[in-house]
Coordinates of C-alpha atoms in Angstrom, one line a residue:
M141 CA -152.3 91.5 101.9
S142 CA -153.3 95.0 100.6
I143 CA -152.8 98.0 102.9
A144 CA -156.6 98.5 103.0
K145 CA -157.2 94.9 104.2
F146 CA -154.3 95.2 106.7
A147 CA -155.7 98.4 108.2
V148 CA -159.1 96.9 108.7
S149 CA -158.1 93.4 109.9
R150 CA -155.0 94.3 111.9
R151 CA -156.5 97.0 114.0
V152 CA -154.4 96.4 117.1
T153 CA -151.2 96.6 115.0
V154 CA -152.3 99.8 113.4
A155 CA -153.2 101.3 116.8
M156 CA -149.8 100.4 118.2
I157 CA -148.1 102.0 115.2
A158 CA -150.1 105.2 115.8
C159 CA -149.4 105.1 119.5
A160 CA -145.7 104.6 118.8
I161 CA -145.7 107.7 116.6
V162 CA -147.4 109.7 119.3
V163 CA -145.0 108.6 122.0
L164 CA -142.0 109.3 119.9
G165 CA -143.3 112.8 119.1
L166 CA -144.0 113.5 122.7
F167 CA -140.5 112.4 123.5
A168 CA -138.9 114.6 120.8
F169 CA -141.0 117.8 121.3
P170 CA -139.5 119.0 124.6
R171 CA -136.0 118.0 123.4
L172 CA -136.1 120.2 120.3
P173 CA -134.0 123.3 120.8
V174 CA -135.8 126.6 120.2
D175 CA -134.2 129.2 118.0
L176 CA -135.2 132.1 115.7
L177 CA -133.8 130.7 112.5
P178 CA -132.3 127.3 111.3
S179 CA -128.7 126.7 112.4
F180 CA -126.2 127.7 109.7
S181 CA -122.6 128.8 109.7
P182 CA -121.7 131.2 106.8
P183 CA -118.4 130.2 105.2
V184 CA -116.4 133.2 106.5
V185 CA -112.8 133.2 107.8
N186 CA -111.3 136.2 109.6
V187 CA -107.6 137.0 110.0
S188 CA -106.8 139.6 112.6
V189 CA -103.4 141.0 113.6
S190 CA -102.4 143.5 116.4
Y191 CA -99.5 145.9 116.0
A192 CA -99.5 148.3 119.0
N193 CA -99.4 152.0 118.4
V194 CA -99.2 151.9 114.6
A195 CA -101.3 154.3 112.6
P196 CA -104.1 153.1 110.3
Q197 CA -102.2 154.2 107.1
Q198 CA -99.1 152.2 108.1
M199 CA -101.2 149.2 109.2
E200 CA -102.8 149.1 105.7
T201 CA -99.4 149.4 103.9
L202 CA -97.4 147.1 106.2
I203 CA -99.9 144.5 107.2
T204 CA -103.3 144.6 105.6
R205 CA -102.3 144.6 101.9
P206 CA -99.8 141.7 102.2
L207 CA -102.5 139.7 104.1
E208 CA -105.1 140.4 101.4
N209 CA -102.7 139.2 98.7
A210 CA -102.0 136.1 100.6
V211 CA -105.6 135.2 101.5
S212 CA -106.8 135.9 97.9
R213 CA -104.7 132.9 96.7
V214 CA -107.1 130.5 98.5
A215 CA -109.6 128.8 96.2
G216 CA -113.3 129.3 96.6
I217 CA -113.3 132.9 97.8
Q218 CA -116.3 135.0 96.8
Q219 CA -115.4 138.3 98.5
I220 CA -112.6 139.8 100.6
N221 CA -113.1 142.7 103.0
S222 CA -110.4 144.4 105.0
Q223 CA -110.3 147.0 107.8
S224 CA -107.3 148.9 109.1
S225 CA -107.4 150.9 112.3
E226 CA -104.9 152.0 114.9
G227 CA -102.9 148.9 115.9
T228 CA -105.3 146.5 114.3
S229 CA -105.7 144.9 110.9
E230 CA -108.5 142.6 109.9
V231 CA -109.0 140.7 106.7
T232 CA -112.3 138.8 106.2
A233 CA -112.7 136.2 103.4
Q234 CA -116.2 135.1 102.5
F235 CA -116.3 131.7 100.6
Y236 CA -119.0 130.3 98.4
Y237 CA -121.7 128.3 100.2
G238 CA -120.9 124.6 100.1
T239 CA -117.2 125.2 100.8
N240 CA -115.8 123.2 103.6
I241 CA -115.0 125.9 106.1
D242 CA -112.6 123.8 108.1
T243 CA -110.5 123.2 105.0
A244 CA -110.7 126.8 104.0
A245 CA -109.4 127.9 107.4
V246 CA -106.4 125.6 107.1
N247 CA -105.7 126.9 103.6
V248 CA -105.9 130.5 104.8
Q249 CA -103.5 129.6 107.7
E250 CA -101.0 128.2 105.2
Q251 CA -101.0 131.2 102.9
V252 CA -100.6 133.6 105.9
S253 CA -97.7 131.6 107.2
R254 CA -95.9 131.8 103.9
I255 CA -95.8 135.6 103.9
W256 CA -95.4 136.1 107.6
S257 CA -91.6 136.3 107.4
S258 CA -91.9 139.3 105.0
L259 CA -93.8 141.4 107.6
P260 CA -91.9 143.7 110.0
N261 CA -89.7 141.9 112.5
D262 CA -91.1 143.6 115.5
P263 CA -91.9 142.0 118.9
N264 CA -95.0 144.3 119.1
L265 CA -96.4 142.5 116.1
S266 CA -98.7 139.8 117.3
Q267 CA -99.2 136.4 115.7
P268 CA -102.2 136.3 113.4
Q269 CA -105.5 135.1 114.8
I270 CA -107.5 133.1 112.3
N271 CA -111.2 132.5 113.2
K272 CA -114.2 130.9 111.5
F273 CA -117.3 132.9 111.7
D274 CA -119.7 131.5 114.3
P275 CA -123.3 132.9 114.4
N276 CA -123.6 131.5 117.9
Q277 CA -121.2 134.1 119.2
L278 CA -124.2 136.5 119.3
P279 CA -124.9 136.9 123.1
V280 CA -128.0 135.2 124.4
V281 CA -128.3 137.9 127.1
R282 CA -126.2 141.1 127.4
M283 CA -126.4 142.8 130.8
T284 CA -125.2 146.2 132.1
I285 CA -124.5 146.4 135.8
T286 CA -124.1 149.2 138.2
D287 CA -123.6 149.3 142.0
P288 CA -123.3 152.5 144.0
N289 CA -121.6 150.6 146.8
M290 CA -118.6 149.6 144.7
S291 CA -116.3 151.4 142.2
V292 CA -116.5 150.3 138.6
R293 CA -113.1 148.7 138.9
D294 CA -114.1 146.6 141.9
L295 CA -117.4 145.7 140.3
G296 CA -115.6 144.5 137.3
D297 CA -113.2 142.4 139.4
V298 CA -116.1 140.8 141.3
W299 CA -117.7 139.8 138.0
T300 CA -114.5 138.7 136.3
N301 CA -113.2 136.6 139.3
T302 CA -116.4 135.3 140.9
L303 CA -119.8 135.9 139.3
A304 CA -118.8 135.1 135.7
D305 CA -118.0 131.5 136.8
E306 CA -121.5 131.2 138.3
F307 CA -123.1 132.1 135.0
S308 CA -120.7 129.7 133.1
S309 CA -122.1 126.8 135.2
I310 CA -125.6 127.4 133.8
N311 CA -126.7 124.6 131.4
G312 CA -126.2 125.7 127.8
V313 CA -123.8 128.6 128.5
A314 CA -120.5 128.4 126.6
S315 CA -118.7 131.5 127.8
V316 CA -119.2 134.7 129.7
S317 CA -117.3 137.9 128.8
V318 CA -117.0 140.9 131.1
G319 CA -116.4 144.3 129.6
N320 CA -115.0 146.9 132.0
G321 CA -113.6 150.3 131.1
Q322 CA -111.6 150.4 134.3
T323 CA -109.0 147.6 134.6
R324 CA -107.1 147.4 137.8
A325 CA -103.4 148.2 137.5
I326 CA -100.4 149.0 139.8
M327 CA -99.2 152.3 138.5
I328 CA -95.6 153.3 138.8
Q329 CA -94.6 156.9 138.2
P330 CA -90.8 157.3 138.5
D331 CA -89.2 160.6 139.6
T332 CA -86.8 161.4 136.9
N333 CA -84.6 163.5 139.2
K334 CA -84.2 160.7 141.7
L335 CA -83.6 158.2 138.9
A336 CA -80.8 160.4 137.6
G337 CA -79.4 160.9 141.1
Y338 CA -79.1 157.2 141.7
G339 CA -78.0 156.5 138.1
I340 CA -80.9 154.2 137.3
T341 CA -82.4 154.0 133.9
L342 CA -86.0 153.2 133.0
S343 CA -85.0 149.9 131.4
Q344 CA -83.3 148.8 134.7
L345 CA -86.4 149.7 136.6
V346 CA -88.7 147.7 134.3
S347 CA -86.3 144.8 134.4
R348 CA -86.3 144.7 138.3
V349 CA -90.1 144.7 138.4
Q350 CA -90.3 141.8 136.0
Q351 CA -87.6 139.8 137.9
E352 CA -89.5 140.2 141.2
N353 CA -93.0 139.3 139.8
L354 CA -92.5 135.5 139.2
N355 CA -94.4 132.3 139.5
L356 CA -92.1 129.4 138.5
P357 CA -91.6 125.7 139.4
A358 CA -88.7 125.2 141.7
G359 CA -88.1 121.5 141.4
V360 CA -89.0 118.5 143.6
V361 CA -88.1 117.8 147.2
Q362 CA -88.0 114.2 148.4
I363 CA -88.7 113.6 152.1
S364 CA -88.6 110.0 153.1
N365 CA -90.7 108.0 150.6
K366 CA -92.7 111.1 149.4
E367 CA -92.0 113.7 146.8
Y368 CA -93.2 117.3 147.0
Q369 CA -93.3 119.7 144.1
I370 CA -92.0 123.2 145.0
Q371 CA -93.4 126.3 143.4
A372 CA -91.7 129.7 143.7
N373 CA -94.7 132.1 143.9
E374 CA -93.6 135.7 144.2
L375 CA -96.4 137.4 142.4
F376 CA -97.3 140.8 143.7
K377 CA -100.5 141.0 145.8
N378 CA -100.8 144.7 146.3
A379 CA -99.1 148.0 145.6
Q380 CA -97.1 147.8 148.8
D381 CA -95.3 144.6 147.6
V382 CA -94.4 146.5 144.4
G383 CA -93.1 149.5 146.4
N384 CA -90.8 147.3 148.5
I385 CA -88.8 146.0 145.6
T386 CA -85.0 146.7 146.0
V387 CA -84.0 148.4 142.8
T388 CA -80.3 148.9 143.6
T389 CA -77.9 149.4 146.4
K390 CA -76.1 152.7 147.1
N391 CA -73.4 153.0 149.8
G392 CA -74.5 149.7 151.3
A393 CA -78.2 150.8 151.6
P394 CA -80.9 149.4 149.5
V395 CA -82.8 151.7 147.2
L396 CA -86.5 150.7 147.2
L397 CA -88.9 151.4 144.4
R398 CA -91.1 153.6 146.6
D399 CA -88.0 155.8 147.2
I400 CA -87.7 156.7 143.5
A401 CA -91.3 156.4 142.2
A402 CA -94.8 156.8 143.3
V403 CA -96.6 153.4 143.4
S404 CA -100.4 153.3 143.6
D405 CA -103.2 150.8 143.2
S406 CA -105.1 152.4 140.4
I407 CA -106.5 151.6 136.9
Q408 CA -105.1 151.5 133.4
E409 CA -105.6 154.4 131.1
Q410 CA -109.3 154.3 130.3
R411 CA -110.0 154.2 126.6
S412 CA -113.6 153.1 126.6
F413 CA -116.6 154.0 128.7
I414 CA -119.7 152.0 129.6
R415 CA -122.6 153.9 131.1
L416 CA -126.1 153.0 132.2
N417 CA -128.4 156.1 132.8
G418 CA -125.4 158.3 133.0
Q419 CA -123.5 156.1 135.6
Q420 CA -120.4 154.1 134.7
A421 CA -121.2 150.4 134.5
V422 CA -119.9 147.0 133.6
N423 CA -121.0 145.1 130.6
V424 CA -121.5 141.3 130.7
S425 CA -122.3 139.1 127.7
V426 CA -123.5 135.5 128.0
I427 CA -122.9 133.3 125.0
A428 CA -124.7 130.0 124.5
Q429 CA -123.3 126.7 123.3
P430 CA -123.7 125.9 119.6
N431 CA -126.6 123.4 120.0
A432 CA -128.1 124.8 123.2
N433 CA -131.8 125.6 123.6
V434 CA -131.6 129.4 123.6
V435 CA -134.8 129.9 125.5
Q436 CA -133.9 127.5 128.3
T437 CA -130.4 129.0 128.5
A438 CA -131.9 132.5 128.8
N439 CA -134.3 131.3 131.5
G440 CA -131.3 129.9 133.5
V441 CA -129.6 133.3 133.1
Y442 CA -132.6 135.2 134.4
A443 CA -132.9 132.8 137.4
K444 CA -129.3 133.5 138.3
I445 CA -129.9 137.2 137.9
A446 CA -132.7 136.9 140.5
Q447 CA -130.4 135.1 142.9
L448 CA -127.7 137.7 142.5
Q449 CA -130.1 140.6 143.2
Q450 CA -131.0 138.9 146.5
R451 CA -127.3 138.5 147.4
Y452 CA -126.3 142.0 146.3
P453 CA -129.3 144.3 147.0
G454 CA -127.5 147.4 145.9
M455 CA -126.5 145.9 142.5
H456 CA -128.7 146.9 139.6
I457 CA -128.6 144.5 136.6
A458 CA -130.3 145.8 133.5
V459 CA -130.8 143.5 130.4
A460 CA -129.7 145.5 127.4
F461 CA -130.2 142.7 124.8
D462 CA -132.1 139.4 125.0
Q463 CA -132.6 136.8 122.2
R464 CA -135.3 135.1 124.2
G465 CA -137.9 137.8 123.6
F466 CA -137.5 137.7 119.8
I467 CA -137.6 134.0 119.6
V468 CA -140.5 133.4 122.0
D469 CA -142.6 136.0 120.3
A470 CA -141.9 134.5 116.8
V471 CA -142.3 130.9 117.9
T472 CA -145.4 131.6 119.9
A473 CA -147.1 133.4 117.0
L474 CA -146.4 130.5 114.7
E475 CA -147.6 128.0 117.3
H476 CA -150.9 129.9 117.7
T477 CA -151.2 130.1 113.9
A478 CA -150.9 126.3 113.7
I479 CA -153.3 125.7 116.5
Y480 CA -155.9 128.1 115.1
G481 CA -155.5 126.5 111.7
A482 CA -156.1 123.0 113.1
I483 CA -159.2 124.2 115.0
L484 CA -160.6 125.9 111.9
A485 CA -159.9 122.8 109.8
I486 CA -161.7 120.6 112.2
L487 CA -164.7 123.0 112.4
I488 CA -164.9 123.1 108.6
I489 CA -164.9 119.3 108.5
L490 CA -167.7 119.2 111.0
L491 CA -169.6 121.8 108.9
F492 CA -169.5 119.7 105.8
L493 CA -169.6 116.2 107.1
H494 CA -172.3 116.8 109.7
S495 CA -170.8 114.0 111.9
W496 CA -169.0 114.5 115.1
R497 CA -167.6 110.9 114.8
S498 CA -166.1 111.6 111.4
T499 CA -164.7 114.9 112.7
L500 CA -163.2 113.1 115.7
I501 CA -161.5 110.6 113.4
V502 CA -159.9 113.4 111.4
A503 CA -159.1 115.3 114.6
I504 CA -157.2 112.3 116.0
S505 CA -155.3 111.8 112.8
L506 CA -154.1 115.4 112.9
P507 CA -151.9 115.3 116.1
I508 CA -150.5 111.9 115.0
S509 CA -149.2 113.5 111.8
V510 CA -147.9 116.6 113.7
L511 CA -146.1 114.6 116.4
G512 CA -144.6 112.2 113.8
T513 CA -143.2 115.3 112.0
L514 CA -141.7 116.6 115.2
F515 CA -140.0 113.3 115.8
A516 CA -138.6 113.5 112.2
A517 CA -137.3 117.0 113.0
Y518 CA -135.6 115.6 116.1
L519 CA -133.9 112.9 114.0
L520 CA -132.8 115.4 111.3
G521 CA -131.3 117.7 114.0
Y522 CA -133.6 120.6 113.4
T523 CA -134.7 123.2 115.9
L524 CA -138.1 124.7 116.5
N525 CA -137.7 128.0 114.6
T526 CA -139.7 130.3 112.4
M527 CA -139.0 128.1 109.3
T528 CA -139.7 124.7 110.7
L529 CA -142.8 125.9 112.5
G530 CA -143.9 127.8 109.5
G531 CA -143.7 124.6 107.4
L532 CA -145.7 122.7 110.1
A533 CA -148.3 125.5 110.1
L534 CA -148.6 125.3 106.4
A535 CA -148.9 121.5 106.5
V536 CA -151.8 121.6 109.0
G537 CA -154.2 122.2 106.1
L538 CA -152.6 119.6 103.9
I539 CA -152.4 116.7 106.3
V540 CA -156.1 116.5 106.8
D541 CA -156.9 116.3 103.1
D542 CA -156.2 112.6 102.7
A543 CA -158.1 111.8 105.9
I544 CA -161.1 113.7 104.6
V545 CA -161.1 111.9 101.2
V546 CA -160.9 108.5 102.9
I547 CA -163.7 109.4 105.4
E548 CA -166.0 110.7 102.6
N549 CA -165.4 107.6 100.5
I550 CA -166.2 105.3 103.5
Y551 CA -169.4 107.2 104.0
R552 CA -170.3 106.8 100.3
H553 CA -169.8 103.0 100.5
M554 CA -171.8 102.8 103.7
A555 CA -174.7 104.7 102.0
R556 CA -174.7 101.9 99.5
G557 CA -175.5 99.5 102.3
Q558 CA -172.1 98.0 102.9
H559 CA -170.9 97.1 106.4
V560 CA -168.5 99.5 108.0
K561 CA -165.5 97.1 107.7
E562 CA -166.3 96.2 104.1
A563 CA -166.9 99.9 103.3
A564 CA -163.6 100.9 104.9
E565 CA -161.6 98.3 103.0
S566 CA -163.3 99.0 99.7
A567 CA -163.0 102.8 100.1
V568 CA -159.3 102.7 100.9
A569 CA -158.5 100.2 98.1
E570 CA -160.5 102.3 95.6
I571 CA -158.8 105.7 96.2
F572 CA -155.4 104.6 97.4
T573 CA -153.7 105.3 94.1
A574 CA -155.3 108.7 93.8
V575 CA -154.4 109.7 97.3
L576 CA -150.9 108.5 96.8
A577 CA -150.6 110.5 93.6
S578 CA -152.0 113.6 95.3
S579 CA -149.5 113.3 98.2
I580 CA -146.5 112.7 95.9
T581 CA -147.6 115.8 93.9
V582 CA -147.5 118.0 97.0
I583 CA -144.2 116.6 98.1
T584 CA -142.7 117.1 94.6
V585 CA -143.7 120.8 94.7
F586 CA -141.4 121.4 97.7
V587 CA -138.4 119.4 96.3
P588 CA -136.9 122.4 94.5
L589 CA -136.6 124.2 97.8
L590 CA -134.2 121.4 98.8
L591 CA -132.0 122.2 95.8
I592 CA -131.6 126.0 96.4
P593 CA -127.9 126.7 96.8
G594 CA -126.4 129.1 99.2
L595 CA -127.8 130.8 102.3
Q596 CA -131.3 130.7 101.0
G597 CA -131.1 126.9 100.7
L598 CA -129.9 126.5 104.3
I599 CA -132.8 128.6 105.5
F600 CA -135.6 127.1 103.4
Q601 CA -134.6 123.4 103.4
P602 CA -136.0 122.8 106.9
F603 CA -139.2 124.5 105.8
A604 CA -139.6 122.2 102.8
M605 CA -138.6 119.1 104.7
M606 CA -141.1 119.7 107.4
V607 CA -144.0 120.0 104.8
M608 CA -142.8 116.9 102.9
V609 CA -142.5 114.7 106.0
A610 CA -145.9 115.9 107.3
V611 CA -147.6 115.1 104.1
A612 CA -145.9 111.7 103.9
I613 CA -146.9 110.8 107.5
S614 CA -150.4 112.0 106.9
L615 CA -150.7 109.7 103.9
L616 CA -149.7 106.8 106.1
V617 CA -152.2 107.8 108.8
A618 CA -155.0 108.3 106.2
V619 CA -154.7 104.8 104.8
T620 CA -154.1 103.0 108.0
T621 CA -155.3 104.8 111.2
V622 CA -158.4 106.5 109.6
P623 CA -160.0 103.2 108.3
M624 CA -159.1 101.5 111.6
L625 CA -160.8 104.2 113.6
S626 CA -163.7 104.2 111.2
T627 CA -164.4 100.5 111.9
L628 CA -164.6 101.4 115.6
L629 CA -166.4 104.7 115.6
L630 CA -168.7 104.4 112.6
R631 CA -170.2 101.0 113.4
D632 CA -173.5 102.5 114.5
E633 CA -173.3 105.6 112.3
K634 CA -176.0 106.0 109.7
P635 CA -175.5 108.1 106.6
H636 CA -176.6 111.7 107.5
T637 CA -179.8 113.1 106.1
N638 CA -181.6 116.2 106.8
G639 CA -185.0 115.0 106.0
H640 CA -186.1 114.9 109.7
A641 CA -183.9 117.6 111.2
K642 CA -184.2 117.9 114.9
G643 CA -182.3 120.2 117.2
A644 CA -180.6 123.5 116.6
Y645 CA -177.5 122.0 115.0
A646 CA -179.5 119.7 112.7
R647 CA -181.6 122.7 111.6
F648 CA -178.4 124.7 110.9
T649 CA -176.9 121.9 108.8
A650 CA -180.2 121.6 106.9
R651 CA -180.1 125.2 106.0
F652 CA -176.4 125.0 105.2
D653 CA -177.0 122.0 102.8
R654 CA -179.9 123.9 101.1
G655 CA -177.6 126.9 100.6
Y656 CA -174.8 124.7 99.3
E657 CA -177.2 123.1 96.8
R658 CA -178.2 126.5 95.5
F659 CA -174.5 127.5 95.2
S660 CA -173.9 124.2 93.3
E661 CA -176.7 124.9 90.9
W662 CA -175.4 128.4 90.3
Y663 CA -172.0 127.0 89.6
R664 CA -173.3 124.3 87.2
K665 CA -175.0 127.0 85.1
R666 CA -171.8 129.1 85.0
L667 CA -169.7 126.1 84.2
S668 CA -172.1 125.1 81.4
W669 CA -171.9 128.6 79.9
A670 CA -168.1 128.6 80.1
L671 CA -167.9 125.3 78.3
D672 CA -170.3 126.6 75.6
H673 CA -168.3 129.8 75.1
P674 CA -164.5 128.9 75.4
G675 CA -163.4 131.9 73.3
R676 CA -165.0 134.5 75.7
V677 CA -163.5 132.7 78.7
M678 CA -160.0 132.7 77.2
A679 CA -160.4 136.4 76.2
F680 CA -161.4 137.3 79.7
A681 CA -158.5 135.3 81.2
G682 CA -156.1 137.1 78.8
V683 CA -157.4 140.5 79.9
V684 CA -156.9 139.5 83.6
L685 CA -153.4 138.3 82.8
V686 CA -152.4 141.5 81.0
A687 CA -154.0 143.7 83.8
T688 CA -152.0 141.7 86.4
L689 CA -148.7 142.2 84.6
I690 CA -149.4 145.9 84.2
A691 CA -150.2 146.2 88.0
I692 CA -147.0 144.3 88.8
N693 CA -144.9 146.7 86.7
F694 CA -146.5 149.7 88.3
G695 CA -145.9 148.2 91.7
A696 CA -142.2 147.6 90.9
V697 CA -141.8 151.3 89.9

């Protein structure tokens, strides 16, 4: 059984297939994550080392150059960048696209481990941190918080110990980082004269503080048939606990820390400052999970901000950065473009076909193709972003082409006196090969975009795939759903004529047809002249080509 006969004789089956595509599309659409660009992870590995209080010049000589030499031995590196600053060394290796970043990170770890023993043997030299670049580390929302009722130190403690956990529980949030220029610290300022009087050195003083600030397991105690795990928790709770440490004993009397040093509950030396409108503030960054819906995650963050402002009336939370705004604006613009394009396409079809039933058939086929494409995007793991929606907007004009050709051919057969079923079957069978070839041609045009290597390929592949899938589904809809709907909606339709035009729309279409006929006649004369004078036509085309190349060169300059 041919596909034309199947579409006409198995109308219920075809309708169920179309309904299945619609249902799957409606299922997939709300589950597609929304993002600005397609998901991609550049093949970049970063090696960072901390060496406290070492000058940048020494960091470069002692740490950075040996790390560069070690990392450069890894295969597949395109570029290496390094940065040396006070106490910090960073080496970044960018690999060619297509490199397995997990394998590359392991190879970098191996090379760094080989030369690690040749670096300075200093306890202040930290172990190297090797990280793969993750574009999802860009915060979804970055907030700056002030509160006149609390000090910056206390405000930072509240966010670090309490409020950050509330944001972490939001669906889609991976982590919350709190930046505070003022970090709480118990400051000990020894009196050198008293230390000398008691014969105590600074190292002894540091050792006593470390010995008293402990949290260790103390074994297991068995009582009857039960066992209890004992924990020795002697962590300091406040500055008073620190001041009550017994440092030594002189003449049978204990010497407390507060007797030889000033102990205060203060902050560490402030090296960075965060301000909002001139007031010191706390910075909070919310990072989303890799495959999270950025827009929904940001909405959850804003809802939590509204709750906090009710609980803390004096707290002012200002959003300094928000991905949601960029994404929503871009995606909304593309959605509107696709909708406007679909509406204009339907109106143009109505203008030329002069039949609301034929226009309705094409209008029904359009969302079926779009929803089917969205379901394919869901299966392929794509997100709704500027590239996928751009491809879908471009495909809106393409996916109605096949349906228009089929409808027009059905009309032509009906004008010859055939019944609508016979006309639909004959029309589809007659042009199926041509429509198939046309769709394959459009699909083939976008195949090279799938073969682009590197970052450009990662960005444009979803764009090309959306267009290709949309055209393929529209072909299926055009040769199955369109003839099926035609047998239902065009049963009583008679071929349109404007010989007895009645009503405003009929008079408008009559005038439009007369204008179109005049344009067709004008075009026939120009075409006939062009065929009779091929030399002049080619000369004119050559002049236009040369003028275009000259304009391009001037534009490049």
